[in-house]
XYZ file of C-alpha atoms in Angstrom:
455
model
C 2.836 -14.971 22.556
C 4.242 -15.009 19.064
C 2.246 -13.836 16.016
C 3.195 -14.742 12.360
C 1.257 -14.717 9.205
C 0.582 -16.971 6.093
C -0.487 -16.395 2.735
C -0.012 -19.125 0.399
C -2.029 -22.260 -0.388
C 0.758 -24.652 0.781
C 1.001 -22.760 4.453
C -2.851 -23.156 4.332
C -2.813 -26.781 3.470
C -0.358 -27.503 6.288
C -2.725 -25.903 8.963
C -5.358 -28.002 8.328
C -4.908 -30.276 11.497
C -4.497 -27.481 14.010
C -7.135 -25.248 12.350
C -9.897 -28.278 12.915
C -8.602 -29.009 16.433
C -8.874 -25.282 17.463
C -12.017 -24.786 15.519
C -13.653 -27.426 17.520
C -12.592 -26.207 20.841
C -13.829 -22.517 20.267
C -17.689 -22.267 21.309
C -18.009 -19.003 19.110
C -16.608 -20.857 15.859
C -19.311 -20.856 13.065
C -19.374 -22.422 9.629
C -18.045 -19.764 7.905
C -14.753 -20.100 9.982
C -14.241 -23.880 9.333
C -11.170 -25.018 7.551
C -12.919 -26.423 4.819
C -15.054 -23.272 4.071
C -12.048 -20.611 4.604
C -9.651 -22.957 2.411
C -12.099 -23.215 -0.496
C -12.904 -19.381 -0.055
C -9.303 -17.906 0.464
C -7.783 -20.075 -2.708
C -10.723 -18.461 -4.952
C -9.315 -15.125 -3.623
C -5.814 -15.641 -5.708
C -3.674 -13.744 -3.109
C -4.198 -10.870 -1.103
C -5.124 -12.675 2.056
C -3.498 -13.600 5.230
C -4.162 -15.306 8.248
C -2.622 -14.489 11.367
C -1.318 -17.165 13.701
C -0.663 -16.623 17.324
C 1.357 -19.232 19.082
C 2.166 -20.002 22.600
C 5.982 -19.517 22.879
C 6.447 -21.780 25.400
C 5.363 -24.743 22.968
C 4.647 -23.674 19.858
C 0.958 -24.423 19.936
C -1.679 -22.437 17.763
C -3.859 -20.689 19.994
C -5.660 -18.490 17.739
C -6.123 -17.920 13.777
C -7.388 -14.555 12.317
C -8.187 -14.840 8.455
C -7.699 -11.229 6.729
C -7.634 -9.593 3.325
C -6.573 -6.513 1.553
C -9.153 -4.409 -0.674
C -7.365 -1.952 -3.106
C -9.348 0.997 -4.778
C -8.068 3.765 -6.465
C -8.944 7.495 -5.228
C -9.811 10.295 -7.464
C -6.401 11.441 -7.333
C -4.718 8.178 -8.398
C -3.487 7.373 -5.142
C -4.214 3.945 -3.711
C -6.422 3.684 -0.613
C -6.270 0.090 1.213
C -8.742 -1.770 3.125
C -8.269 -4.757 5.519
C -11.207 -6.938 5.953
C -12.177 -9.990 7.589
C -11.222 -12.899 4.970
C -15.020 -13.932 4.403
C -16.248 -10.762 3.569
C -18.599 -10.609 0.374
C -19.040 -14.352 0.890
C -19.587 -15.332 4.175
C -22.621 -14.431 6.547
C -20.365 -14.340 9.477
C -16.644 -13.192 9.801
C -14.496 -13.415 12.773
C -11.485 -15.475 14.534
C -11.167 -18.618 16.159
C -9.326 -18.786 19.656
C -8.593 -21.141 22.366
C -11.030 -19.611 24.897
C -8.352 -19.859 27.802
C -6.307 -17.957 25.623
C -8.551 -14.934 25.078
C -6.727 -12.222 27.652
C -3.238 -12.802 26.211
C -4.396 -13.248 22.449
C -6.162 -10.339 21.979
C -3.509 -7.509 22.373
C -0.882 -9.098 20.123
C -3.391 -9.771 17.614
C -4.474 -6.017 17.654
C -0.510 -5.222 17.353
C -0.120 -7.266 14.714
C -2.911 -5.500 12.699
C -2.069 -2.425 13.773
C 1.634 -3.202 12.209
C 0.071 -3.974 8.730
C -0.150 -1.154 6.224
C -3.861 -0.267 5.567
C -5.854 2.882 5.927
C -9.010 1.401 7.027
C -10.196 -1.709 8.851
C -13.156 -3.067 8.555
C -14.902 -5.598 10.905
C -17.871 -6.766 9.142
C -20.471 -9.148 10.460
C -18.575 -10.371 13.469
C -20.713 -11.607 16.593
C -22.133 -8.798 18.895
C -22.287 -11.361 21.915
C -18.543 -12.615 21.115
C -16.878 -10.055 23.837
C -13.584 -11.171 22.556
C -14.266 -8.224 19.630
C -14.820 -5.453 21.924
C -11.774 -6.374 23.457
C -10.023 -6.284 20.167
C -11.612 -3.074 19.041
C -10.456 -1.247 22.443
C -6.552 -1.901 21.215
C -7.356 0.841 18.666
C -7.163 3.870 20.812
C -9.331 6.892 19.914
C -6.117 9.297 19.749
C -5.048 7.294 16.544
C -8.055 5.631 15.257
C -11.636 6.879 14.470
C -13.897 4.066 15.262
C -17.762 4.188 13.493
C -20.608 1.642 13.913
C -22.213 0.564 10.522
C -26.050 -0.039 9.924
C -27.062 -2.984 7.400
C -30.949 -2.422 6.482
C -31.478 -3.059 2.919
C -34.487 -1.584 0.851
C -36.752 -3.893 1.953
C -36.370 -2.635 5.514
C -34.605 -6.193 6.569
C -32.049 -5.655 9.259
C -28.914 -7.662 8.065
C -27.338 -7.469 11.307
C -29.864 -9.888 12.837
C -29.858 -13.669 12.792
C -32.614 -16.000 13.363
C -32.011 -19.005 14.870
C -34.260 -21.943 15.767
C -32.846 -24.065 18.688
C -33.897 -27.384 17.836
C -35.502 -29.818 20.452
C -35.514 -33.654 20.489
C -38.702 -34.021 18.209
C -40.447 -32.266 15.698
C -43.643 -32.247 17.648
C -41.910 -30.502 20.470
C -40.632 -27.538 17.719
C -44.118 -27.174 16.493
C -45.597 -27.074 19.996
C -43.164 -23.640 20.299
C -44.808 -22.492 17.458
C -48.495 -20.539 17.223
C -51.204 -22.563 16.474
C -52.306 -21.322 13.140
C -48.528 -22.121 11.931
C -48.283 -25.305 13.635
C -51.532 -25.954 11.562
C -50.024 -24.606 8.613
C -46.905 -26.434 8.651
C -48.401 -29.927 9.479
C -51.102 -29.384 6.371
C -47.830 -28.304 4.225
C -45.932 -31.370 5.302
C -49.008 -33.812 4.568
C -49.363 -32.291 1.218
C -45.662 -33.451 0.440
C -46.473 -37.081 2.253
C -49.649 -37.597 0.500
C -49.352 -36.391 -3.003
C -46.683 -38.400 -5.446
C -46.502 -35.482 -8.053
C -44.686 -33.442 -5.048
C -41.276 -34.510 -4.084
C -37.885 -33.574 -2.276
C -35.186 -34.578 -4.242
C -31.481 -33.647 -3.982
C -28.913 -32.790 -6.710
C -25.779 -34.977 -7.436
C -22.327 -34.078 -8.626
C -23.330 -34.686 -12.161
C -26.965 -32.705 -11.545
C -25.739 -30.109 -9.459
C -25.281 -27.155 -12.189
C -28.597 -27.802 -13.783
C -30.158 -27.944 -10.210
C -28.120 -24.707 -9.008
C -28.781 -22.625 -12.771
C -32.688 -23.068 -12.023
C -32.470 -21.741 -8.511
C -30.445 -18.900 -9.601
C -32.853 -17.896 -12.533
C -35.592 -17.942 -10.204
C -33.356 -15.765 -7.339
C -32.490 -13.558 -10.536
C -36.399 -12.805 -11.660
C -36.668 -11.724 -8.116
C -34.152 -9.515 -7.191
C -32.265 -8.372 -10.217
C -34.841 -5.729 -10.878
C -33.779 -4.193 -7.224
C -30.430 -5.181 -7.146
C -29.052 -4.353 -10.308
C -27.809 -6.589 -13.197
C -23.930 -6.282 -12.333
C -24.582 -6.870 -8.637
C -26.745 -9.613 -8.772
C -24.470 -11.544 -11.341
C -21.668 -11.071 -8.791
C -23.844 -12.861 -6.179
C -24.601 -15.534 -8.203
C -21.034 -15.980 -9.429
C -20.069 -16.382 -5.678
C -22.709 -18.094 -4.342
C -22.118 -20.992 -7.110
C -18.385 -21.190 -6.048
C -19.681 -21.379 -2.193
C -22.435 -24.114 -2.786
C -20.231 -25.977 -5.217
C -17.429 -26.356 -2.819
C -19.943 -27.306 0.025
C -21.245 -30.063 -2.425
C -17.838 -31.490 -2.875
C -16.965 -31.081 0.983
C -19.798 -33.191 1.686
C -21.544 -30.354 3.680
C -24.143 -29.281 1.157
C -27.712 -29.641 2.047
C -29.792 -28.495 -1.153
C -33.544 -29.755 -0.962
C -35.474 -29.073 -4.023
C -39.195 -29.362 -4.363
C -40.467 -31.005 -7.641
C -43.842 -31.012 -9.059
C -44.029 -33.642 -11.588
C -40.442 -33.635 -11.946
C -39.988 -29.670 -12.312
C -38.132 -28.105 -9.853
C -40.350 -25.452 -8.469
C -38.209 -24.017 -5.455
C -34.980 -25.440 -3.257
C -32.938 -24.403 -0.365
C -29.032 -24.119 0.258
C -27.754 -24.936 3.216
C -24.849 -25.452 4.372
C -24.356 -28.415 7.586
C -21.740 -27.796 10.378
C -21.854 -31.388 12.283
C -18.829 -30.260 14.682
C -21.141 -27.291 15.623
C -24.318 -29.217 14.979
C -25.948 -26.293 13.010
C -27.446 -26.010 9.794
C -27.268 -23.022 8.140
C -29.290 -21.868 5.452
C -27.831 -19.620 2.857
C -30.071 -19.080 -0.318
C -33.431 -20.130 -2.027
C -34.504 -19.517 -5.104
C -38.843 -20.088 -5.992
C -40.567 -19.973 -9.237
C -42.853 -16.908 -8.686
C -45.629 -18.230 -10.870
C -46.211 -21.391 -8.773
C -49.353 -21.535 -7.135
C -49.512 -24.571 -5.330
C -48.543 -24.754 -1.478
C -46.269 -22.423 0.153
C -42.699 -23.791 -1.094
C -40.982 -21.851 0.950
C -42.597 -22.892 4.414
C -42.913 -26.267 3.221
C -39.106 -26.491 2.310
C -37.854 -24.901 5.578
C -40.097 -27.329 7.667
C -39.312 -30.222 5.833
C -35.562 -29.224 6.582
C -36.262 -28.508 10.076
C -37.635 -31.692 10.722
C -34.745 -33.533 8.968
C -32.266 -31.612 10.669
C -33.765 -32.657 14.127
C -34.138 -36.519 12.992
C -30.252 -36.298 12.483
C -29.369 -34.607 15.899
C -28.712 -31.136 14.737
C -29.139 -28.393 17.251
C -29.714 -25.323 15.531
C -31.314 -24.079 12.260
C -29.699 -20.995 11.439
C -31.484 -18.783 9.144
C -28.352 -16.715 8.856
C -28.701 -12.971 8.154
C -31.827 -11.016 7.869
C -34.947 -10.759 9.751
C -37.589 -11.032 7.103
C -41.057 -12.096 8.473
C -41.153 -15.701 7.244
C -38.030 -16.541 9.269
C -40.054 -15.011 12.432
C -42.479 -17.695 11.895
C -40.465 -20.644 13.134
C -39.713 -19.170 16.465
C -36.202 -17.970 16.420
C -34.143 -16.318 18.970
C -32.384 -13.110 17.099
C -28.799 -13.476 17.261
C -27.196 -9.825 16.670
C -23.923 -8.907 14.340
C -22.530 -6.033 14.245
C -20.057 -4.044 11.779
C -17.334 -1.953 13.152
C -14.910 0.545 10.925
C -11.609 1.733 12.116
C -9.609 4.775 10.303
C -6.079 5.496 10.523
C -6.313 9.442 11.807
C -2.935 9.661 9.778
C -1.412 7.212 7.488
C 2.109 7.195 5.586
C 0.244 5.632 2.693
C 2.575 2.630 2.150
C 0.964 -0.257 0.355
C 1.183 -3.576 1.705
C 3.135 -6.080 -0.715
C 0.124 -7.913 -1.054
C -1.550 -5.441 -3.251
C 1.508 -4.282 -5.180
C 0.740 -6.136 -8.022
C -2.857 -5.412 -8.600
C -1.689 -1.477 -7.727
C 0.574 -1.919 -11.068
C -2.208 -2.961 -12.906
C -4.322 -0.279 -11.992
C -1.481 2.470 -12.340
C -0.712 1.340 -15.579
C -4.319 1.369 -17.107
C -4.498 4.817 -15.909
C -1.215 5.597 -17.774
C -2.615 3.613 -20.995
C -5.759 6.046 -20.924
C -3.541 9.103 -20.924
C -4.632 9.914 -17.296
C -0.670 10.735 -16.521
C -1.416 12.595 -13.170
C -3.074 9.687 -11.577
C -0.761 7.119 -13.177
C 2.282 9.290 -11.955
C 0.687 9.398 -8.092
C 0.077 5.791 -8.339
C 3.607 4.953 -9.443
C 4.941 7.072 -6.995
C 3.017 5.503 -4.333
C 3.973 1.919 -5.349
C 7.813 3.005 -5.551
C 7.288 4.682 -1.953
C 6.146 0.969 -1.009
C 8.573 -0.953 -3.123
C 11.473 1.373 -4.045
C 12.986 -1.596 -6.579
C 10.090 -2.647 -8.700
C 11.783 -2.437 -11.885
C 8.892 -2.472 -14.113
C 7.384 0.496 -12.586
C 10.434 2.530 -12.302
C 10.870 1.965 -16.224
C 6.726 2.783 -16.802
C 7.426 6.032 -14.374
C 10.115 6.804 -16.920
C 8.128 6.096 -20.014
C 5.663 8.485 -18.486
C 8.142 11.287 -17.405
C 9.553 11.161 -21.300
C 6.200 11.053 -22.601
C 5.251 14.571 -20.724
C 8.446 16.219 -21.718
C 10.275 15.620 -18.249
C 13.496 14.071 -19.615
C 15.734 14.733 -17.115
C 13.372 12.991 -14.598
C 12.810 10.260 -17.196
C 16.675 9.676 -17.468
C 16.868 9.648 -13.491
C 14.563 7.154 -12.970
C 15.627 4.979 -15.971
C 19.182 5.166 -14.451
C 17.778 3.758 -11.100
C 16.125 1.088 -12.816
C 19.414 0.124 -14.550
C 21.443 -0.028 -11.404
C 18.878 -2.967 -10.632
C 19.132 -4.676 -14.015
C 22.544 -3.478 -15.358
C 22.424 -5.925 -18.319
C 18.780 -4.648 -19.434
C 19.485 -3.487 -23.063
C 16.305 -1.511 -23.566
C 17.202 0.603 -20.454
C 20.711 0.988 -21.882
C 18.938 2.476 -24.861
C 16.980 4.694 -23.128
C 19.518 6.298 -21.269
C 21.851 6.598 -24.175
C 19.229 8.626 -26.116
C 18.211 10.759 -23.281
C 21.706 11.380 -21.808
C 21.104 15.346 -20.355
C 23.626 17.465 -19.897
C 22.344 18.584 -16.121
C 20.492 16.022 -13.673
C 17.352 17.400 -12.473
C 14.988 15.816 -9.570
C 11.716 14.937 -10.936
C 8.942 17.715 -11.372
C 6.534 18.217 -8.801
C 4.603 20.407 -11.431
C 1.375 19.183 -12.654
C 1.982 16.447 -15.477
C 0.753 17.656 -18.919
C -1.303 15.149 -21.050
C 0.584 13.636 -23.754
C 0.234 11.932 -27.148
C 0.405 8.197 -26.163
C 0.129 5.573 -23.212
C 2.171 3.070 -21.443
C 3.491 0.127 -23.600
């Protein structure tokens, strides 16, 4: 078994056929691991991701795919901390891998080995399926002697458990579905659907490519009014930006199901659902409703309408995705368990993966420009330990040494950069001006504040 990695959109596009084939073979695969979703998501990330590819050495056929991405954050010291995430994190409700079932026993150890060889301090397996035994086998490959492992809880301020996913198994007819519900719920849903069927002023419509922006903006406004006071403005804006991109991608791919409840032509509520015909699932993703609307319950009406429609189309599951909110439980779902597991290295050499070097350089330079010289030096030094021949970082570190009075250290740093680009006149000028009598190594003392930042 051979594991390689790709990290460009060109390489990703070349995988489409094999990705779709593997997706259809894997009984644990879900919409958020489909090629269409993952392609659009990874392209939007603009770097920092990679897909591990496991192939049979005998015939070169792909037998497993694991999409991952790196997240970089700056510690108070100025050093960088790298977390390896499932690629879909912060957008997808589920994450994970896809694998040919009969190859699991051979694939898991080689994927784990490839992950261990990547440069990271922390590994987050968020929102993986607890019932899928492959993840426990994968996690067992990270020994307690070298790694710490903890399980996460995802219960929000509303006491909603986001590690539970209510999933309704759809029978052959809508009447059969109603028969699985309580008598009160059956009556309520029938009454709501009669209201829709009997009143011309209440209708279900769907957005087109031309009307999508207005429809999404209306649902987003409803969502904002309800949730931004609890989640905060910045987080809410980020969620809505991400959801817009995901939803628009689904519209363009033909997998968006977005019923809008209108009264006299005005939207009062809507659902955003993603359809997966390969798996036969409808995945409810987001809703928005006018909290001032006093008519029949729009949420229950839209879900009942959607379930009836999905049954008529031959879909097998209606997945409410993450969260065990009480209204979801009214539809008689089973509860699927997710898990979030964090793995930390007990010891790390601090080497940065190539995928985050550019971002690290931006952050270290920003600290330098704010005259946070100690933090900037720590960041520059870590980058150079990871990528020693990064000329622009050598130059900036030389500037920093010069600005803080460590002239011999500045000279040595510029000299190393000049060896890499010997014709660079700016470096020649700096070296001529600084030419010291002795060449001391860069100091380990705490850098003092200077008068200006990097330029």
